[in-house]
Tab-separated table of C-alpha atoms in Angstrom:
chain	number	residue	atom	x	y	z
A	2	UNK	CA	66.127	97.946	70.627
A	3	UNK	CA	65.309	100.848	68.338
A	4	UNK	CA	68.300	102.456	66.685
A	5	UNK	CA	69.026	106.167	66.778
A	6	UNK	CA	68.665	106.635	63.047
A	7	UNK	CA	68.632	110.327	62.304
A	8	UNK	CA	71.384	112.869	62.768
A	9	UNK	CA	70.801	116.349	64.117
A	10	UNK	CA	70.922	118.523	61.011
A	11	UNK	CA	68.696	121.495	61.736
A	12	UNK	CA	66.801	123.099	64.594
A	13	UNK	CA	63.425	122.588	62.925
A	14	UNK	CA	63.949	118.969	61.855
A	15	UNK	CA	62.764	116.200	64.142
A	16	UNK	CA	65.555	113.951	65.355
A	17	UNK	CA	63.372	110.994	66.394
A	18	UNK	CA	61.920	108.650	63.818
A	19	UNK	CA	58.166	107.990	63.755
A	20	UNK	CA	58.942	104.466	64.974
A	21	UNK	CA	60.801	105.794	67.999
A	22	UNK	CA	58.000	108.196	68.850
A	23	UNK	CA	55.434	105.392	68.559
A	24	UNK	CA	57.562	103.121	70.746
A	25	UNK	CA	57.768	105.872	73.391
A	26	UNK	CA	54.034	106.493	73.271
A	27	UNK	CA	53.276	102.795	73.703
A	28	UNK	CA	55.983	101.773	76.181
A	29	UNK	CA	57.018	104.954	77.977
A	30	UNK	CA	60.742	104.475	77.456
A	31	UNK	CA	63.309	104.753	74.696
A	32	UNK	CA	66.849	103.453	74.195
A	33	UNK	CA	69.457	105.486	72.327
A	34	UNK	CA	72.376	103.088	71.758
A	35	UNK	CA	75.926	104.404	71.473
A	36	UNK	CA	74.657	107.943	71.891
A	37	UNK	CA	77.784	109.206	73.671
A	38	UNK	CA	81.298	108.339	72.556
A	39	UNK	CA	84.093	106.804	74.647
A	40	UNK	CA	85.778	110.175	75.206
A	41	UNK	CA	82.668	111.623	76.830
A	42	UNK	CA	82.153	108.571	79.044
A	43	UNK	CA	85.798	108.666	80.130
A	44	UNK	CA	85.519	112.380	80.937
A	45	UNK	CA	82.456	111.882	83.148
A	46	UNK	CA	83.989	108.934	84.975
A	47	UNK	CA	87.199	110.902	85.521
A	48	UNK	CA	85.218	113.873	86.839
A	49	UNK	CA	83.409	111.745	89.416
A	50	UNK	CA	86.521	109.813	90.410
A	51	UNK	CA	88.380	113.087	90.871
A	52	UNK	CA	85.599	114.472	93.029
A	53	UNK	CA	85.580	111.403	95.278
A	54	UNK	CA	89.345	111.754	95.652
A	55	UNK	CA	89.294	115.560	96.131
A	56	UNK	CA	85.978	116.262	97.809
A	57	UNK	CA	86.889	119.851	98.587
A	58	UNK	CA	86.296	120.764	94.928
A	59	UNK	CA	82.527	121.002	95.279
A	60	UNK	CA	81.905	121.286	99.043
A	61	UNK	CA	78.150	121.881	98.777
A	62	UNK	CA	77.476	118.593	96.972
A	63	UNK	CA	75.448	116.080	98.974
A	64	UNK	CA	75.581	112.297	98.920
A	65	UNK	CA	72.778	109.874	99.748
A	66	UNK	CA	74.172	106.674	101.250
A	67	UNK	CA	72.157	103.633	100.202
A	68	UNK	CA	73.901	100.784	102.056
A	69	UNK	CA	76.012	100.094	105.126
A	70	UNK	CA	76.026	101.647	108.598
A	71	UNK	CA	75.102	105.095	107.276
A	72	UNK	CA	72.308	103.852	105.014
A	73	UNK	CA	69.535	106.422	104.697
A	74	UNK	CA	71.764	109.374	105.574
A	75	UNK	CA	72.413	112.410	103.394
A	76	UNK	CA	75.767	114.081	104.062
A	77	UNK	CA	77.931	116.774	102.546
A	78	UNK	CA	80.459	115.033	100.363
A	79	UNK	CA	83.385	116.068	102.593
A	80	UNK	CA	81.743	114.270	105.528
A	81	UNK	CA	81.245	110.974	103.713
A	82	UNK	CA	83.809	108.353	104.768
A	83	UNK	CA	85.889	106.978	101.909
A	84	UNK	CA	84.564	103.476	102.622
A	85	UNK	CA	81.014	104.563	101.701
A	86	UNK	CA	82.082	105.115	98.093
A	87	UNK	CA	82.868	101.393	97.856
A	88	UNK	CA	79.132	100.701	97.882
A	89	UNK	CA	75.851	102.150	96.575
A	90	UNK	CA	75.571	105.926	96.921
A	91	UNK	CA	73.863	108.727	95.023
A	92	UNK	CA	75.908	111.869	94.401
A	93	UNK	CA	73.329	114.618	94.048
A	94	UNK	CA	73.116	117.435	91.522
A	95	UNK	CA	76.625	117.686	90.131
A	96	UNK	CA	75.095	119.683	87.279
A	97	UNK	CA	75.064	122.684	89.637
A	98	UNK	CA	78.874	122.726	89.821
A	99	UNK	CA	80.413	120.623	87.059
A	100	UNK	CA	80.703	121.740	83.448
A	101	UNK	CA	81.560	118.159	82.466
A	102	UNK	CA	78.290	116.858	83.892
A	103	UNK	CA	76.263	119.718	82.387
A	104	UNK	CA	77.712	118.945	78.963
A	105	UNK	CA	76.050	115.530	79.194
A	106	UNK	CA	72.828	116.639	80.923
A	107	UNK	CA	72.230	119.211	78.202
A	108	UNK	CA	74.008	117.744	75.191
A	109	UNK	CA	72.522	119.402	72.092
A	110	UNK	CA	71.230	116.166	70.527
A	111	UNK	CA	69.850	114.875	73.811
A	112	UNK	CA	68.169	118.226	74.406
A	113	UNK	CA	66.382	118.006	71.060
A	114	UNK	CA	65.264	114.412	71.733
A	115	UNK	CA	63.818	115.516	75.069
A	116	UNK	CA	62.167	118.527	73.455
A	117	UNK	CA	60.329	116.202	71.099
A	118	UNK	CA	59.284	113.802	73.865
A	119	UNK	CA	58.133	116.576	76.222
A	120	UNK	CA	56.764	118.976	73.623
A	121	UNK	CA	58.937	121.753	74.996
A	122	UNK	CA	62.518	122.654	75.853
A	123	UNK	CA	63.895	120.521	78.709
A	124	UNK	CA	65.156	121.968	81.979
A	125	UNK	CA	67.376	119.991	84.352
A	126	UNK	CA	65.825	119.933	87.808
A	127	UNK	CA	67.864	117.140	89.414
A	128	UNK	CA	70.758	114.818	88.651
A	129	UNK	CA	72.170	111.718	90.324
A	130	UNK	CA	75.525	110.047	89.801
A	131	UNK	CA	75.551	106.383	90.783
A	132	UNK	CA	78.745	104.418	91.345
A	133	UNK	CA	77.002	101.084	91.867
A	134	UNK	CA	73.501	99.806	91.139
A	135	UNK	CA	70.726	101.501	93.064
A	136	UNK	CA	68.898	98.280	94.033
A	137	UNK	CA	65.823	100.504	94.397
A	138	UNK	CA	62.424	98.868	94.532
A	139	UNK	CA	59.943	99.680	91.774
A	140	UNK	CA	58.663	103.246	92.035
A	141	UNK	CA	57.362	106.223	90.090
A	142	UNK	CA	59.499	109.371	89.963
A	143	UNK	CA	56.379	111.507	90.315
A	144	UNK	CA	55.996	110.210	93.888
A	145	UNK	CA	59.098	112.145	94.887
A	146	UNK	CA	59.601	114.808	92.217
A	147	UNK	CA	56.253	115.746	90.686
A	148	UNK	CA	56.525	117.956	87.586
A	149	UNK	CA	54.629	121.259	87.450
A	150	UNK	CA	52.510	119.816	84.620
A	151	UNK	CA	51.448	116.205	84.908
A	152	UNK	CA	53.239	113.774	82.564
A	153	UNK	CA	55.692	116.477	81.451
A	154	UNK	CA	58.831	115.082	83.036
A	155	UNK	CA	61.354	112.733	81.461
A	156	UNK	CA	64.383	111.005	82.926
A	157	UNK	CA	67.618	110.070	81.164
A	158	UNK	CA	70.125	107.502	82.379
A	159	UNK	CA	73.524	107.562	80.671
A	160	UNK	CA	75.443	104.291	80.964
A	161	UNK	CA	78.973	104.804	82.227
A	162	UNK	CA	79.597	101.066	82.681
A	163	UNK	CA	78.385	97.837	81.130
A	164	UNK	CA	75.170	96.639	82.801
A	165	UNK	CA	74.992	92.928	83.603
A	166	UNK	CA	73.019	90.515	85.755
A	167	UNK	CA	75.781	90.862	88.341
A	168	UNK	CA	75.784	94.635	88.901
A	169	UNK	CA	72.052	95.266	89.224
A	170	UNK	CA	70.699	96.600	85.911
A	171	UNK	CA	67.862	99.071	85.629
A	172	UNK	CA	64.396	97.743	84.882
A	173	UNK	CA	61.232	99.411	83.606
A	174	UNK	CA	57.630	98.237	83.290
A	175	UNK	CA	56.634	98.886	79.658
A	176	UNK	CA	53.355	100.726	79.294
A	177	UNK	CA	52.961	101.430	83.007
A	178	UNK	CA	52.732	105.159	82.247
A	179	UNK	CA	49.237	104.506	80.876
A	180	UNK	CA	47.931	103.169	84.216
A	181	UNK	CA	45.964	105.787	86.184
A	182	UNK	CA	48.303	106.913	88.989
A	183	UNK	CA	47.569	106.385	92.648
A	184	UNK	CA	46.098	109.532	94.190
A	185	UNK	CA	47.209	110.443	97.714
A	186	UNK	CA	44.830	111.872	100.355
A	187	UNK	CA	45.531	115.469	99.359
A	188	UNK	CA	44.406	114.782	95.797
A	189	UNK	CA	47.962	114.729	94.434
A	190	UNK	CA	49.988	111.968	92.766
A	191	UNK	CA	53.025	113.087	94.798
A	192	UNK	CA	53.887	111.023	97.883
A	193	UNK	CA	55.570	113.896	99.693
A	194	UNK	CA	54.834	113.527	103.403
A	195	UNK	CA	52.744	110.361	103.012
A	196	UNK	CA	53.301	106.682	103.738
A	197	UNK	CA	53.567	105.003	100.343
A	198	UNK	CA	52.499	101.531	101.513
A	199	UNK	CA	49.014	101.855	100.030
A	200	UNK	CA	50.426	103.281	96.815
A	201	UNK	CA	52.808	100.323	96.567
A	202	UNK	CA	49.902	97.917	97.048
A	203	UNK	CA	48.013	99.685	94.247
A	204	UNK	CA	51.073	99.429	92.006
A	205	UNK	CA	51.467	95.706	92.704
A	206	UNK	CA	47.841	95.123	91.732
A	207	UNK	CA	47.746	97.269	88.594
A	208	UNK	CA	51.076	96.077	87.144
A	209	UNK	CA	50.703	92.386	87.989
A	210	UNK	CA	50.404	91.415	84.325
A	211	UNK	CA	53.360	93.452	83.047
A	212	UNK	CA	56.769	91.842	82.609
A	213	UNK	CA	59.635	94.192	83.475
A	214	UNK	CA	62.226	94.985	80.837
A	215	UNK	CA	65.835	94.798	82.070
A	216	UNK	CA	68.208	97.268	80.481
A	217	UNK	CA	71.614	95.724	79.760
A	218	UNK	CA	73.225	98.886	78.505
A	219	UNK	CA	76.764	99.522	77.306
A	220	UNK	CA	78.862	102.627	78.037
A	221	UNK	CA	77.448	105.509	76.007
A	222	UNK	CA	73.928	104.088	75.721
A	223	UNK	CA	71.065	106.246	77.013
A	224	UNK	CA	67.770	105.053	78.475
A	225	UNK	CA	64.992	107.649	78.703
A	226	UNK	CA	61.762	107.002	80.574
A	227	UNK	CA	58.481	108.790	81.198
A	228	UNK	CA	57.911	110.120	84.730
A	229	UNK	CA	54.961	107.727	85.125
A	230	UNK	CA	56.876	104.605	84.119
A	231	UNK	CA	57.402	102.189	86.991
A	232	UNK	CA	61.095	101.397	87.309
A	233	UNK	CA	63.858	100.441	89.720
A	234	UNK	CA	67.209	98.697	90.123
A	235	UNK	CA	67.694	94.940	90.197
A	236	UNK	CA	69.512	93.390	93.175
A	237	UNK	CA	73.307	93.570	93.062
A	238	UNK	CA	74.796	90.075	92.859
A	239	UNK	CA	78.458	91.065	92.853
A	240	UNK	CA	79.217	93.939	95.228
A	241	UNK	CA	82.635	94.407	93.633
A	242	UNK	CA	81.196	95.416	90.257
A	243	UNK	CA	80.420	99.074	89.670
A	244	UNK	CA	77.410	100.169	87.637
A	245	UNK	CA	78.188	103.822	87.078
A	246	UNK	CA	75.534	106.046	85.565
A	247	UNK	CA	74.367	109.631	85.282
A	248	UNK	CA	70.619	109.997	85.835
A	249	UNK	CA	68.921	113.321	85.085
A	250	UNK	CA	65.346	114.484	85.665
A	251	UNK	CA	63.917	117.111	83.318
A	252	UNK	CA	60.864	119.331	83.555
A	253	UNK	CA	59.785	121.598	80.727
A	254	UNK	CA	61.270	125.073	80.958
A	255	UNK	CA	58.004	126.692	79.929
A	256	UNK	CA	56.214	125.162	82.925
A	257	UNK	CA	58.032	127.377	85.434
A	258	UNK	CA	58.425	131.132	85.571
A	259	UNK	CA	61.493	132.835	84.061
A	260	UNK	CA	62.706	133.740	87.545
A	261	UNK	CA	63.122	130.019	88.297
A	262	UNK	CA	65.207	128.992	85.307
A	263	UNK	CA	68.669	129.594	83.911
A	264	UNK	CA	68.930	129.571	80.128
A	265	UNK	CA	72.264	128.065	79.091
A	266	UNK	CA	71.749	127.742	75.338
A	267	UNK	CA	68.927	128.432	72.930
A	268	UNK	CA	67.095	125.260	74.007
A	269	UNK	CA	68.726	124.133	77.255
A	270	UNK	CA	67.818	125.220	80.776
A	271	UNK	CA	68.642	124.532	84.416
A	272	UNK	CA	66.288	125.028	87.323
A	273	UNK	CA	67.485	127.761	89.683
A	274	UNK	CA	67.941	125.951	92.970
A	275	UNK	CA	70.354	125.186	95.768
A	276	UNK	CA	71.969	121.893	96.653
A	277	UNK	CA	69.891	119.328	98.537
A	278	UNK	CA	69.254	119.971	102.231
A	279	UNK	CA	70.768	117.537	104.727
A	280	UNK	CA	68.665	115.064	106.688
């Protein structure tokens, strides 16, 4: 694990070490240990717990249900039964409503790290709050959320719990971002509207020799990965154990027109968009 060695001391000074940049270039991911303090982690967890308890606060928020009788459904948060929050769900795009979540999505130090990795100011385009592990099979984010400019999307996952073998840790395939992506029939690397079975077969073949890296993070640690890094969630062994996290997808602000972005600080942006549509 590479340590976060340099402090943010000026807008023109790079915050990543050369070793961190080289590790990112080679592996397509980066770990920032103890990046957020206990107070920040407690604030985010309290915000999400309060929302689950008082769902009228942000009525437009949607929730993707991953397990149980409603698996595969996307509902407005007020319509989600309380029992669903006892298992894997994704709470979508709290950054649109919550100042607490935005403070993490666009933390000044994290924003500068992302600027260096993307070669441009980051813009939040999507966020997901997980309460439990995702148990998602290996996939590329570009299949579902292709950036305007290829390879110019990064994803951060902030640990809000301790990750263990029991609660389904994240995994990434180091170096998989250097494999030529599968191209769908329309000439795009995005799977939107297509069956991904052939793409999955291509992935299985091209990554057969790569050993996945399992991320056993602690609260406050941050894992960042390249949009073309194959990743997923390990199976959950103990359904009683939470694995809370805040996952955020970033495009570069300069890759979309000014009418599509909200500038929040000198270097931090949000995509102008509505909450997710229901299915």
